[in-house]
Short mmCIF file of C-alpha atoms in Angstrom, two decimals:
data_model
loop_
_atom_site.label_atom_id
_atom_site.label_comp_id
_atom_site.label_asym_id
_atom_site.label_seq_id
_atom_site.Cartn_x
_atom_site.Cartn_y
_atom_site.Cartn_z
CA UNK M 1 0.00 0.00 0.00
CA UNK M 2 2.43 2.57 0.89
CA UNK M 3 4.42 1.40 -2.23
CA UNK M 4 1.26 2.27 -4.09
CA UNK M 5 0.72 6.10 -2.30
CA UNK M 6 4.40 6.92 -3.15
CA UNK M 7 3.80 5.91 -6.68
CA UNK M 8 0.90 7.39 -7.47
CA UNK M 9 2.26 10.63 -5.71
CA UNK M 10 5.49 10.80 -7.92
CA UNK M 11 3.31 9.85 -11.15
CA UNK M 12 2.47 13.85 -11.79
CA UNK M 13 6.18 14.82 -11.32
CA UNK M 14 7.46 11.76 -13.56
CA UNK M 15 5.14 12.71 -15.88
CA UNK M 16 6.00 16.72 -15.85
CA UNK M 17 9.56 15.81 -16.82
CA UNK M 18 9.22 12.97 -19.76
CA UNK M 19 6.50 16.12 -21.48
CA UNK M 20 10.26 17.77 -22.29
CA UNK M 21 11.48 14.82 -23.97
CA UNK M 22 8.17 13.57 -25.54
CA UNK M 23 5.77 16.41 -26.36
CA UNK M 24 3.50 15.09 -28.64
CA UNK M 25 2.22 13.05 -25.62
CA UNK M 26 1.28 15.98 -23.79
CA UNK M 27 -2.05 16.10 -23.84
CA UNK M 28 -2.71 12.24 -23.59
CA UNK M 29 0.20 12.15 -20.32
CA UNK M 30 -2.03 14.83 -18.50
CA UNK M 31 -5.48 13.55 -19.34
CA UNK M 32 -4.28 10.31 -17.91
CA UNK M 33 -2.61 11.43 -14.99
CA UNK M 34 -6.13 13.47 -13.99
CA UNK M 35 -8.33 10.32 -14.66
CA UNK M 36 -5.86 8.03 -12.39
CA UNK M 37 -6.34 10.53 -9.52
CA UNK M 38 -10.08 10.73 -10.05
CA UNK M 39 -10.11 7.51 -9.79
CA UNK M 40 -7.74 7.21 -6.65
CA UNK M 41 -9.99 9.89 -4.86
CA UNK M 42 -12.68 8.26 -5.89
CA UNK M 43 -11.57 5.25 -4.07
CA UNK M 44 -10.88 6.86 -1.14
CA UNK M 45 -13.98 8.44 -0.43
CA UNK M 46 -16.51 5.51 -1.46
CA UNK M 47 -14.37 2.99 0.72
CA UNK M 48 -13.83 5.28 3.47
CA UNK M 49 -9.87 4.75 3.55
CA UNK M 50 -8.64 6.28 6.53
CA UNK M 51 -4.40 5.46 6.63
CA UNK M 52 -1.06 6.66 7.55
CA UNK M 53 2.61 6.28 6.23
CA UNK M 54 5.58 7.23 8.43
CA UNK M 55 8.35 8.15 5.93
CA UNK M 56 10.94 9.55 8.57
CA UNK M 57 10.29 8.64 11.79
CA UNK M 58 12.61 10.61 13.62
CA UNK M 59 11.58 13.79 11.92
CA UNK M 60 7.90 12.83 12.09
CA UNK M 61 7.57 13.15 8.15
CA UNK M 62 4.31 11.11 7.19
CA UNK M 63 1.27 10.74 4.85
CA UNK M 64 -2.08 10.92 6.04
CA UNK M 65 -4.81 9.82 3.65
CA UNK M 66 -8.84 10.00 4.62
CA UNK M 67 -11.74 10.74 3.06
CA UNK M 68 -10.87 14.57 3.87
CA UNK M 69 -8.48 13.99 1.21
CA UNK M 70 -10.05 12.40 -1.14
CA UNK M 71 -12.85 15.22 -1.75
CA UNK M 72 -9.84 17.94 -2.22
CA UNK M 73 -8.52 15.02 -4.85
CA UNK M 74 -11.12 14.48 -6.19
CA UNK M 75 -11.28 18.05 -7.06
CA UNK M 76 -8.12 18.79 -8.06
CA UNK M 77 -8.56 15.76 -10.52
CA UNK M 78 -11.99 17.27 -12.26
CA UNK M 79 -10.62 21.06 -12.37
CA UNK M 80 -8.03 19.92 -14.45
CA UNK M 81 -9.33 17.61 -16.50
CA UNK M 82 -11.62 20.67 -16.95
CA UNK M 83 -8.58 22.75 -17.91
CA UNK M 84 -6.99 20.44 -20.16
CA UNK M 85 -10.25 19.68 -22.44
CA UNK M 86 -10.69 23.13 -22.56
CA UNK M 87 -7.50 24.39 -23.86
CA UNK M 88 -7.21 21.09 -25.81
CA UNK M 89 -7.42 22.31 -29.69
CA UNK M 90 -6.39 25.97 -28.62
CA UNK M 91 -2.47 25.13 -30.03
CA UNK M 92 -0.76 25.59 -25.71
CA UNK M 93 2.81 24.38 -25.76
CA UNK M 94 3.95 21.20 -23.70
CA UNK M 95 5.68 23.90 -21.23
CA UNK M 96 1.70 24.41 -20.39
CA UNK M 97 1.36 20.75 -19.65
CA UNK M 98 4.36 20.30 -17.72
CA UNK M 99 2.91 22.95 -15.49
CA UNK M 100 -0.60 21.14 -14.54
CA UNK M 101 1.16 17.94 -13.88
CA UNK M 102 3.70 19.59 -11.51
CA UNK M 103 0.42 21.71 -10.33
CA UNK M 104 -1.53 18.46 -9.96
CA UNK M 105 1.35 16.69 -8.05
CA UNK M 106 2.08 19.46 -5.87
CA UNK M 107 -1.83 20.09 -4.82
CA UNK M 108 -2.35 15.92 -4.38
CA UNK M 109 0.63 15.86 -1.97
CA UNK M 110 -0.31 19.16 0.22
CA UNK M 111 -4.16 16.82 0.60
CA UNK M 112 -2.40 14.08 2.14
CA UNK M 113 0.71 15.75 4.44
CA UNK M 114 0.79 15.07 7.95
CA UNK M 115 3.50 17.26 8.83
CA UNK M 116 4.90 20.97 8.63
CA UNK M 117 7.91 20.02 6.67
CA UNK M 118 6.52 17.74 3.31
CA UNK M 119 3.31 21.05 3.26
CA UNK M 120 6.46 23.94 3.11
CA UNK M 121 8.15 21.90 -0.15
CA UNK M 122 4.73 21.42 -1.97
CA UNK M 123 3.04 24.77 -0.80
CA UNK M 124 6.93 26.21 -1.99
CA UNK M 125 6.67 24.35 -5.24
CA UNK M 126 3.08 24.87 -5.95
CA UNK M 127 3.31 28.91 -5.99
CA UNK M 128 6.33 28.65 -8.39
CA UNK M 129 3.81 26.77 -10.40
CA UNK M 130 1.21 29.76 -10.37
CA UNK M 131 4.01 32.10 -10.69
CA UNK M 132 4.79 30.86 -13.76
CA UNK M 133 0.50 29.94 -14.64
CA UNK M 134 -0.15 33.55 -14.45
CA UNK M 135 2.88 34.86 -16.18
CA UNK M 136 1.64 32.46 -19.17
CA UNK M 137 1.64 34.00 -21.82
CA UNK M 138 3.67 36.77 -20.62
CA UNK M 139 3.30 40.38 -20.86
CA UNK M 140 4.48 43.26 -18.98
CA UNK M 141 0.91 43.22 -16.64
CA UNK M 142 0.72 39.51 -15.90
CA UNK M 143 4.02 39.41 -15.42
CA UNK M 144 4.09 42.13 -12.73
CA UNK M 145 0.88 40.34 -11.15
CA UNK M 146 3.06 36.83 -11.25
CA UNK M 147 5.84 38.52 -9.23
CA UNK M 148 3.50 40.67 -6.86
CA UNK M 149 1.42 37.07 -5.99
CA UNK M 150 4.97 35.18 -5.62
CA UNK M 151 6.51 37.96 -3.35
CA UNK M 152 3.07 37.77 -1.05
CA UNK M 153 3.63 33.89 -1.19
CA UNK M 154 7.14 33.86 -0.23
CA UNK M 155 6.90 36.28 2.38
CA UNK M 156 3.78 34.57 3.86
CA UNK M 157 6.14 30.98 3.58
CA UNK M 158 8.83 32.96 5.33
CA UNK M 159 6.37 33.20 8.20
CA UNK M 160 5.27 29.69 7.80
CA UNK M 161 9.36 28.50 8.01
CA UNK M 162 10.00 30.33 10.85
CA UNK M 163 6.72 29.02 12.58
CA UNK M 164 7.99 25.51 11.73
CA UNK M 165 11.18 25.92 13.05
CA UNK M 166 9.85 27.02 16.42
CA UNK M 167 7.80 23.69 16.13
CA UNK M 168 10.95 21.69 15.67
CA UNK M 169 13.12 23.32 18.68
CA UNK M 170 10.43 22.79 21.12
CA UNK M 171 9.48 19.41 20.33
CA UNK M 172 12.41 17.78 17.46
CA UNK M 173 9.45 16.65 15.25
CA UNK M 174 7.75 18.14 12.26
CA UNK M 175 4.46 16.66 12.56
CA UNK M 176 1.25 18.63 12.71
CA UNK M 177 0.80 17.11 16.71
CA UNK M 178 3.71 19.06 17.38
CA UNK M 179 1.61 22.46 16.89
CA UNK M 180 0.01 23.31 20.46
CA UNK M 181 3.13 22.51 22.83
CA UNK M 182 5.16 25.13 20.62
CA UNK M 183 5.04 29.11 21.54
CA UNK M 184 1.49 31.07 20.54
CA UNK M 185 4.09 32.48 18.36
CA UNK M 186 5.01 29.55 15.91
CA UNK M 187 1.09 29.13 15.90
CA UNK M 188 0.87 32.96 15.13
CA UNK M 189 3.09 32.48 12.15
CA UNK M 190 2.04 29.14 10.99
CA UNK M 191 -1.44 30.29 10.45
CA UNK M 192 -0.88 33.92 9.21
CA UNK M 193 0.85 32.30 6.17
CA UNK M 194 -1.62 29.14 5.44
CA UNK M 195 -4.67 32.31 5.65
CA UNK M 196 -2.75 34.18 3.08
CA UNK M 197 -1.86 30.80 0.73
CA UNK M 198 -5.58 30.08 1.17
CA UNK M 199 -6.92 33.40 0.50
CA UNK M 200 -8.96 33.66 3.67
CA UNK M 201 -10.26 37.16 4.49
CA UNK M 202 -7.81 40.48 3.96
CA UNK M 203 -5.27 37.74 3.53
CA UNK M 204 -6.82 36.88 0.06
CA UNK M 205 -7.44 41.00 -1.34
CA UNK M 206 -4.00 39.60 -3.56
CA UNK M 207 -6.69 37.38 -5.47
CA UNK M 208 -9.21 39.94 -7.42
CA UNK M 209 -6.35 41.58 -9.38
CA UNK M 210 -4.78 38.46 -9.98
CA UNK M 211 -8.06 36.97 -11.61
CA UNK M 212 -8.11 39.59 -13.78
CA UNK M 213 -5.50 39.58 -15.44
CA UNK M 214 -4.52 35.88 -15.42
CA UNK M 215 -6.11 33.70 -18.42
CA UNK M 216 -9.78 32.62 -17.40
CA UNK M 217 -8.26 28.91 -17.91
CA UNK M 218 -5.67 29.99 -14.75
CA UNK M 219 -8.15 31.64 -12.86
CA UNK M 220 -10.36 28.66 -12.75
CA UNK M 221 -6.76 26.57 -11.48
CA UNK M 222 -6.47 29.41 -8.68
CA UNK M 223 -10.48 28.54 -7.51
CA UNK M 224 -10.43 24.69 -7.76
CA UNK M 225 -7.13 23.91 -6.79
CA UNK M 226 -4.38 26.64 -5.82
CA UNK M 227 -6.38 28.17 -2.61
CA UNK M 228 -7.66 24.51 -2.12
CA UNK M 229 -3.58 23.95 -0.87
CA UNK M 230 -4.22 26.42 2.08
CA UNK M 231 -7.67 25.76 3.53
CA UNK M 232 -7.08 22.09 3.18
CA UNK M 233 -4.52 22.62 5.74
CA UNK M 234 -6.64 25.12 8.06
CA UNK M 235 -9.18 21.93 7.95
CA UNK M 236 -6.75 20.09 8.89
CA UNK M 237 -5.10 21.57 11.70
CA UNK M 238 -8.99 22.80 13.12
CA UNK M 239 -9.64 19.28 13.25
CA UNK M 240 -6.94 18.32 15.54
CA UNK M 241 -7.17 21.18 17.70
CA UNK M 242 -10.20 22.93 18.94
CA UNK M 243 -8.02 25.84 19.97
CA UNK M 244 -7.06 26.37 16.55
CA UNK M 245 -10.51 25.70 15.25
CA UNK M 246 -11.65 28.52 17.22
CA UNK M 247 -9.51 30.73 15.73
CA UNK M 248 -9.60 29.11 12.18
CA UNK M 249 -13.67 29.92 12.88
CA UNK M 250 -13.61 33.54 13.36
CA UNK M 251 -11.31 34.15 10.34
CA UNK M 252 -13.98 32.07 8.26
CA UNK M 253 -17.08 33.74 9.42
CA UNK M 254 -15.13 37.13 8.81
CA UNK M 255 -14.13 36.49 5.22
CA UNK M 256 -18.00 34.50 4.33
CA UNK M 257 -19.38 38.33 5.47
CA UNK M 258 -16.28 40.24 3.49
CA UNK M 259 -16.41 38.32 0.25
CA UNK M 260 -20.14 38.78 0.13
CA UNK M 261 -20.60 42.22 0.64
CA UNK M 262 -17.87 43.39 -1.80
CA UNK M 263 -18.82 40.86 -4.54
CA UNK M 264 -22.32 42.39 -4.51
CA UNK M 265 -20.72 46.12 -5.20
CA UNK M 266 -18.35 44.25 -7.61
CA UNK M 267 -18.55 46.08 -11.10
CA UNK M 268 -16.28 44.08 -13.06
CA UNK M 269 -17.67 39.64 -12.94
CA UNK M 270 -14.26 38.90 -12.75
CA UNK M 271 -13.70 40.78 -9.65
CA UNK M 272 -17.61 39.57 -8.14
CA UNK M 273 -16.48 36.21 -8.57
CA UNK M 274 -12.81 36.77 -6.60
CA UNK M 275 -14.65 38.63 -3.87
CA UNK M 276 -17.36 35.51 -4.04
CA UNK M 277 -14.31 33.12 -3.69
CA UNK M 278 -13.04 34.61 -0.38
CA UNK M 279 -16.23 34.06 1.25
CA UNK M 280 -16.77 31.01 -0.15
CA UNK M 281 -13.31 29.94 1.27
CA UNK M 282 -14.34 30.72 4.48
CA UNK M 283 -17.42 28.41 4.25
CA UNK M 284 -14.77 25.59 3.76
CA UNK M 285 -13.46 26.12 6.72
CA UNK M 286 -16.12 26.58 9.20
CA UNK M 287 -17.03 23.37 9.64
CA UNK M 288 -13.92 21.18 9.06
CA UNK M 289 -15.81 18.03 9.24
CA UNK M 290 -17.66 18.99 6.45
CA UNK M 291 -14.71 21.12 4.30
CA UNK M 292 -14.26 18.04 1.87
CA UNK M 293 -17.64 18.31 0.07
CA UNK M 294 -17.68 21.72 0.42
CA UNK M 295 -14.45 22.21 -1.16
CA UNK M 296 -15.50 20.01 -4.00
CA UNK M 297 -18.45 21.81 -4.42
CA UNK M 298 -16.95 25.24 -4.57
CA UNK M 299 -14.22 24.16 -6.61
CA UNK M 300 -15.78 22.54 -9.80
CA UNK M 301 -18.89 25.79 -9.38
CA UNK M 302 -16.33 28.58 -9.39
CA UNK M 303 -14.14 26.47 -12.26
CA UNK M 304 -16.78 27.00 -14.36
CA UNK M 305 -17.90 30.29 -13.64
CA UNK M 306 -14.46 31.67 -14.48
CA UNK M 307 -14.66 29.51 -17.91
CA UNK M 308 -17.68 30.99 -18.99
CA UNK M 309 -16.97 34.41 -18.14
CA UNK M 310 -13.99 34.07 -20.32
CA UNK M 311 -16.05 33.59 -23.08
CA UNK M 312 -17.46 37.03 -22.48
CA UNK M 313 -16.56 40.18 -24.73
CA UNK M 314 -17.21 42.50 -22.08
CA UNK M 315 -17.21 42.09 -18.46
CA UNK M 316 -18.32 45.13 -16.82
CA UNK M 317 -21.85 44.40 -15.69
CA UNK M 318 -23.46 47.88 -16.88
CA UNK M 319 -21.68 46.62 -20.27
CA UNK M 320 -23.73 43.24 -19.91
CA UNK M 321 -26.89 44.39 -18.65
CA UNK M 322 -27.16 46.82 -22.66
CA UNK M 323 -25.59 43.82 -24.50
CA UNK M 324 -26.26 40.64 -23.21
CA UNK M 325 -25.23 36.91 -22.53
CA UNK M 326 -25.26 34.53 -25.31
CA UNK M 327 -27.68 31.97 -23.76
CA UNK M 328 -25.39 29.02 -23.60
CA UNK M 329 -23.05 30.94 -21.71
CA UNK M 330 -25.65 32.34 -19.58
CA UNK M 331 -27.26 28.75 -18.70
CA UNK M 332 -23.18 27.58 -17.44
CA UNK M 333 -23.59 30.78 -15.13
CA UNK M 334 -26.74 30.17 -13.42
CA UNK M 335 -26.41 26.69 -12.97
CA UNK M 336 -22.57 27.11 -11.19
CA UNK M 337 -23.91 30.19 -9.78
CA UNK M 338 -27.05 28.90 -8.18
CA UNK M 339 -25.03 25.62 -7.22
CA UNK M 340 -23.19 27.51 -4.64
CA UNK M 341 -26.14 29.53 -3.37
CA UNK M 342 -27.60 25.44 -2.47
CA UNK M 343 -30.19 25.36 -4.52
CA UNK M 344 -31.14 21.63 -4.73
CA UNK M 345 -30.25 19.30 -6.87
CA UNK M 346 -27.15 20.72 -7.18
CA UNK M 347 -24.06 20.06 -4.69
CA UNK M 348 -24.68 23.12 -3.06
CA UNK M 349 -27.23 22.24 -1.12
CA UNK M 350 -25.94 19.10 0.46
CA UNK M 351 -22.61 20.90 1.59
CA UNK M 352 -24.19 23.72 2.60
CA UNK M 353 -26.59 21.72 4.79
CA UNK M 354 -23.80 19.22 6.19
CA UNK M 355 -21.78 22.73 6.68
CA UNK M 356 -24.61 24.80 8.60
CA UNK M 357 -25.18 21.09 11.08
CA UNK M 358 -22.38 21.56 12.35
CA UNK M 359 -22.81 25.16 13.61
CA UNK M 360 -24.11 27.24 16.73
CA UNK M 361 -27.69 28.78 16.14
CA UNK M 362 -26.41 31.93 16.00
CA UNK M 363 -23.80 31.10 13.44
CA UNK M 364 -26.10 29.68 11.48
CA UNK M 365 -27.94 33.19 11.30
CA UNK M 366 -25.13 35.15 9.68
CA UNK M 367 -24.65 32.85 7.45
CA UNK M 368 -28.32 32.82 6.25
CA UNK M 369 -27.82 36.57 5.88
CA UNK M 370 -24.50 36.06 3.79
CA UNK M 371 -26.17 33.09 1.96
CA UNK M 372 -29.13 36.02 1.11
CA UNK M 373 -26.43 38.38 -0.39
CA UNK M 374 -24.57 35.21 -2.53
CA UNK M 375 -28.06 34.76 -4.06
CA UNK M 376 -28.60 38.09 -4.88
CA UNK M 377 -25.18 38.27 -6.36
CA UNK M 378 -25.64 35.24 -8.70
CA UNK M 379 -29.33 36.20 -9.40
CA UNK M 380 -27.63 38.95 -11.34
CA UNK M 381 -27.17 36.71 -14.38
CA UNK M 382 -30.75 35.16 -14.52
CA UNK M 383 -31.73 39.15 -15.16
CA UNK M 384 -29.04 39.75 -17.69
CA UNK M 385 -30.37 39.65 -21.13
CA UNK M 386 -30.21 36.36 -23.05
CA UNK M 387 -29.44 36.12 -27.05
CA UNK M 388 -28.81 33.30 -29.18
CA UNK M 389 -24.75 32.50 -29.77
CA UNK M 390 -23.78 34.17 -33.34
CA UNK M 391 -21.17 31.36 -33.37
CA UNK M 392 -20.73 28.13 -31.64
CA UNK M 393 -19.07 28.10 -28.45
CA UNK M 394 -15.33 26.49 -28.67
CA UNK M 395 -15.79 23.11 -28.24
CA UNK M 396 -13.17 22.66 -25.25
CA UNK M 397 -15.31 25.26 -23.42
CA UNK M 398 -18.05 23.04 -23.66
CA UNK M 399 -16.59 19.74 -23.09
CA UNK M 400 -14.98 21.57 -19.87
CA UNK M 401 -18.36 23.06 -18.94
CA UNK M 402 -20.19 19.50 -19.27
CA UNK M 403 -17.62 17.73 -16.79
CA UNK M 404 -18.00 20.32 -14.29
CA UNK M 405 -21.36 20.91 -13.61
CA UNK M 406 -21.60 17.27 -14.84
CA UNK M 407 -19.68 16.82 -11.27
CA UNK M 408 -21.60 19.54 -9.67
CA UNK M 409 -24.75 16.70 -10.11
CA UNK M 410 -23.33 14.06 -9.48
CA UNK M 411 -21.61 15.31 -6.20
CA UNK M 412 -25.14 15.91 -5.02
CA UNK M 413 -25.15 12.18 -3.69
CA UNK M 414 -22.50 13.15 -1.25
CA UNK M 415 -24.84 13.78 1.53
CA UNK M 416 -28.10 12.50 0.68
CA UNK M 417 -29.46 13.06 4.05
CA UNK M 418 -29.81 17.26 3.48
CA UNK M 419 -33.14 15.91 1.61
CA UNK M 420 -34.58 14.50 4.48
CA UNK M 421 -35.48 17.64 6.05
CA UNK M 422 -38.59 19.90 4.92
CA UNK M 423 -37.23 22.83 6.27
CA UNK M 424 -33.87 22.76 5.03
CA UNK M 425 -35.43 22.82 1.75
CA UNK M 426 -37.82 25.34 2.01
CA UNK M 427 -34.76 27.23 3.02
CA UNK M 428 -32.80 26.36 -0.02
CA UNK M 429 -35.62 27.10 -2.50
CA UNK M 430 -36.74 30.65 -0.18
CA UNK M 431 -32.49 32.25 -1.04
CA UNK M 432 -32.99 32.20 -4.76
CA UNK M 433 -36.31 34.40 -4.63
CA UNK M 434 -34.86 36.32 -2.13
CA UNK M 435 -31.86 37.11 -4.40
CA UNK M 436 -34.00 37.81 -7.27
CA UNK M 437 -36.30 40.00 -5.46
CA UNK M 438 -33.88 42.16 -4.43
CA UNK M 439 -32.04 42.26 -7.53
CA UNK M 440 -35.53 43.22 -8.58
CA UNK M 441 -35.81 46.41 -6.27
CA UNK M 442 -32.48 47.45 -7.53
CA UNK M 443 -29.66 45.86 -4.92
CA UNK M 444 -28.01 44.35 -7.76
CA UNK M 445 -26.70 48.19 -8.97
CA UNK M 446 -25.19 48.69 -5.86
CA UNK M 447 -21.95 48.51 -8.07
CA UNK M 448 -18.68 50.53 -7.61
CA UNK M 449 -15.24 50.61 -10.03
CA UNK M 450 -13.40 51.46 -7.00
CA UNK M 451 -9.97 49.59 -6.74
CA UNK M 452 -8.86 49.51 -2.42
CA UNK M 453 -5.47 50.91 -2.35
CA UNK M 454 -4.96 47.79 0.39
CA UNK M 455 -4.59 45.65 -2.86
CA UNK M 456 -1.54 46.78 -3.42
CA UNK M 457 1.35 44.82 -3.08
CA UNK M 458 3.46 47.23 0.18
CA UNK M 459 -0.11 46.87 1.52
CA UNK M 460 -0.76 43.46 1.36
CA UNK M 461 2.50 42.56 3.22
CA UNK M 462 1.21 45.24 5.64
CA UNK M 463 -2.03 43.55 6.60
CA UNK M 464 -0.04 40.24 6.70
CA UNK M 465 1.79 41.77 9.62
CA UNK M 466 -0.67 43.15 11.33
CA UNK M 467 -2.88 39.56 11.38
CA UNK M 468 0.17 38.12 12.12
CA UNK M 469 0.30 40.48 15.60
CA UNK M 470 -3.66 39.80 16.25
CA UNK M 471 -3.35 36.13 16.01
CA UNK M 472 -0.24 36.11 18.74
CA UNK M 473 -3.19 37.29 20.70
CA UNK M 474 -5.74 34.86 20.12
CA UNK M 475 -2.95 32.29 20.04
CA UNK M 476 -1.87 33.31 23.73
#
């Protein structure tokens, strides 16, 4: 078995490296290396594997895989195998490849790490990879958004190092049990930079400019399976300590109340969806014991939104409302859209329902409110005008489209049990006419171009440093 793990974990990486010497089997190398890992998480989750490997004892280096896991594989697997089909026939170079499969190996590793040190070379590795994703193709703007995300990540990993090696002097192990008997202050630092990886409140304001200017294909990798790397690890640390999961708690219900209110004054989609992602994050989180579906859920909704909206000419919203949404395009939106308001049917409603069990009434109650304001925002496209495509849709945008809310279906099944209670639905079906009533009155043109100067870069290391001080005092 462990023989197995390690293999399947060094496939990607194998893989990345033959694409230089054989590029013709780009393409065909990637698409297989996805469908292996679908099927591995796959495997995991229906046979409720639940396993450890010890790889150095003495340093406390291991693999932990669970069904945890296996939703954020599964996900990884699915977003891109959406990304591949849809830049299939669009002519991208095997350096493109090369970069999913390292992407895909890095992501698959961080979902099963069980200690500090194997999550700082695959977190390290991984935003190399989006350095590079974003910079692709290059030109003078995405290439000065590359560096500013890559200078945010390394500083934030800087934290993270010196966090671990406070770990590692006060107990000589790397593993994640090591956390709590270290100082507040390796906690502190541990979780500033895992917040700002995993775009979790002010942490994440380095994500809206970065979506858009990256390629839509890219900013659908960031949603499904780049900020997937950082909350993975909140979950995972939340679930071992309730200390942490306090803290982990009132980050999330912070950046689920954020994300909504500035996606609904969002003027530009691209930026309404980024703001939508942080508070989205933060419903991952939450409830760690339910963060796999809901990470699956999110991932393979907001994968698809950014694909469709990349399809768009225009993508200011006062620019839509006068010209329109050609209707195919349209239908992708509302169905991702209303997927991660919980409408049912859809995964959304399961996760959101397994999410919201797990919470204190009161909790509950804010995030009714937020879930208002996220159907309000998506409701937006159902009163966007519709027209007929002029020309058919690239076929890789459809392909990609059909296995993602294809997944958004079938993922429904996950927890079957949401449908069991009469109120719960009544309460999925009462958010989308709440949302479209207010979009009705007018909410929805509560829209602003302004651009927060605390998206710049010397601010974004700012804010780092001043969570960083704020969490020594929760941590103490």
């Amino acid at each position: 078995m462990t023989e197995l793990a390690i293999a399947w974990i060094l496939l990607p990486f194998v893989a990345g490296l033959m694409l230089y010497l054989l590029p013709p089997l780009a393409r065909g190398l990637t698409l297989a290396i996805a469908l292996v890992s679908l099927c591995v998480g796959l495997g995991i989750i229906i046979h409720q594997i639940n396993t450890s490997f010890i790889l150095l004892d003495s340093f406390g280096v291991s693999l932990s895989i669970d069904p945890l896991s296996g939703y954020f594989i599964v996900t990884n697997a699915l977003v891109i195998l959406a990304a591949l089909l849809h830049t299939w026939q669009e002519g991208y170079r095997a350096f493109f490849h090369v970069l999913l499969c390292l992407l895909h190996g890095c992501a698959n590793t961080v979902f099963i790490s069980a200690d500090f040190l194997s999550l700082y070379v695959n977190i390290e590795v991984l935003g190399i990879v989006v350095f590079l994703l974003i910079a692709y193709p290059p030109s003078d703007r995405s290439l000065w958004i590359a560096l500013r995300y890559l200078m945010v990540s390394n500083v934030a990993m800087l934290f993270y190092l010196i966090g671990v090696a406070l770990v590692y002097r006060t107990n000589y192990t790397f593993a994640f049990s090591a956390l709590m008997p270290a100082p507040p202050e390796a906690v502190a630092l541990i979780l500033v930079a895992l917040l700002a990886k995993g775009a979790i409140f002010v942490s994440g304001l380095w994500l809206p400019q970065t979506n858009v200017v990256a390629a839509p294909v890219v900013a659908a990798l960031l949603a499904g399976v780049v900020e997937n790397a950082g909350v993975f690890s909140l979950a995972r640390l939340s679930l071992l300590y309730s200390e942490i999961a306090d803290i982990v708690q009132l980050f999330a219900l912070a950046s689920i109340l954020f994300g909504a209110v500035f996606a609904l004054v969002a003027e530009d989609v691209r930026r309404m969806l980024s703001f939508s992602t942080l508070g989205q994050l933060g419903w991952v989180i939450i409830a760690p014991a339910a963060a796999g579906l809901y990470a699956l859920m999110h991932g393979l909704a907001k994968a698809s939104l950014f694909l469709s909206v990349g399809e768009l000419r225009h993508y200011r919203l006062s620019e839509l409302r006068q010209e329109g949404l050609p209707r195919p395009v349209a239908i992708a939106l509302i169905i991702a859209g209303y997927g991660i308001v919980g409408v049912p049917f859809l995964a959304g409603f399961p996760a959101k329902v397994l999410t919201l069990s797990y919470l204190e009434p009161w909790q509950q109650g804010l995030l009714y409110g937020a879930g208002c304001l996220t159907a309000t925002i998506y409701s937006k496209f159902l009163f966007l005008p519709h027209y007929p495509g002029k020309t058919p849709l690239p076929v890789g945008y459809s392909t990609a489209t059909m296995v993602l809310l294809g997944g958004l279906f079938l993922a429904n099944a996950g927890y079957m049990e949401a449908y069991r209670s009469g109120m719960g639905l009544l309460r999925a079906f009462l958010l989308p006419l709440v949302g479209c009533g207010l979009v009705a009155l007018g909410v929805s043109r509560w829209e602003s171009p302004w651009r927060g100067a605390w998206e710049r870069l010397e601010h974004l290391l700012g804010v780092m440093l001043l969570l960083l001080l704020g969490l020594v005092g929760l941590a103490l």
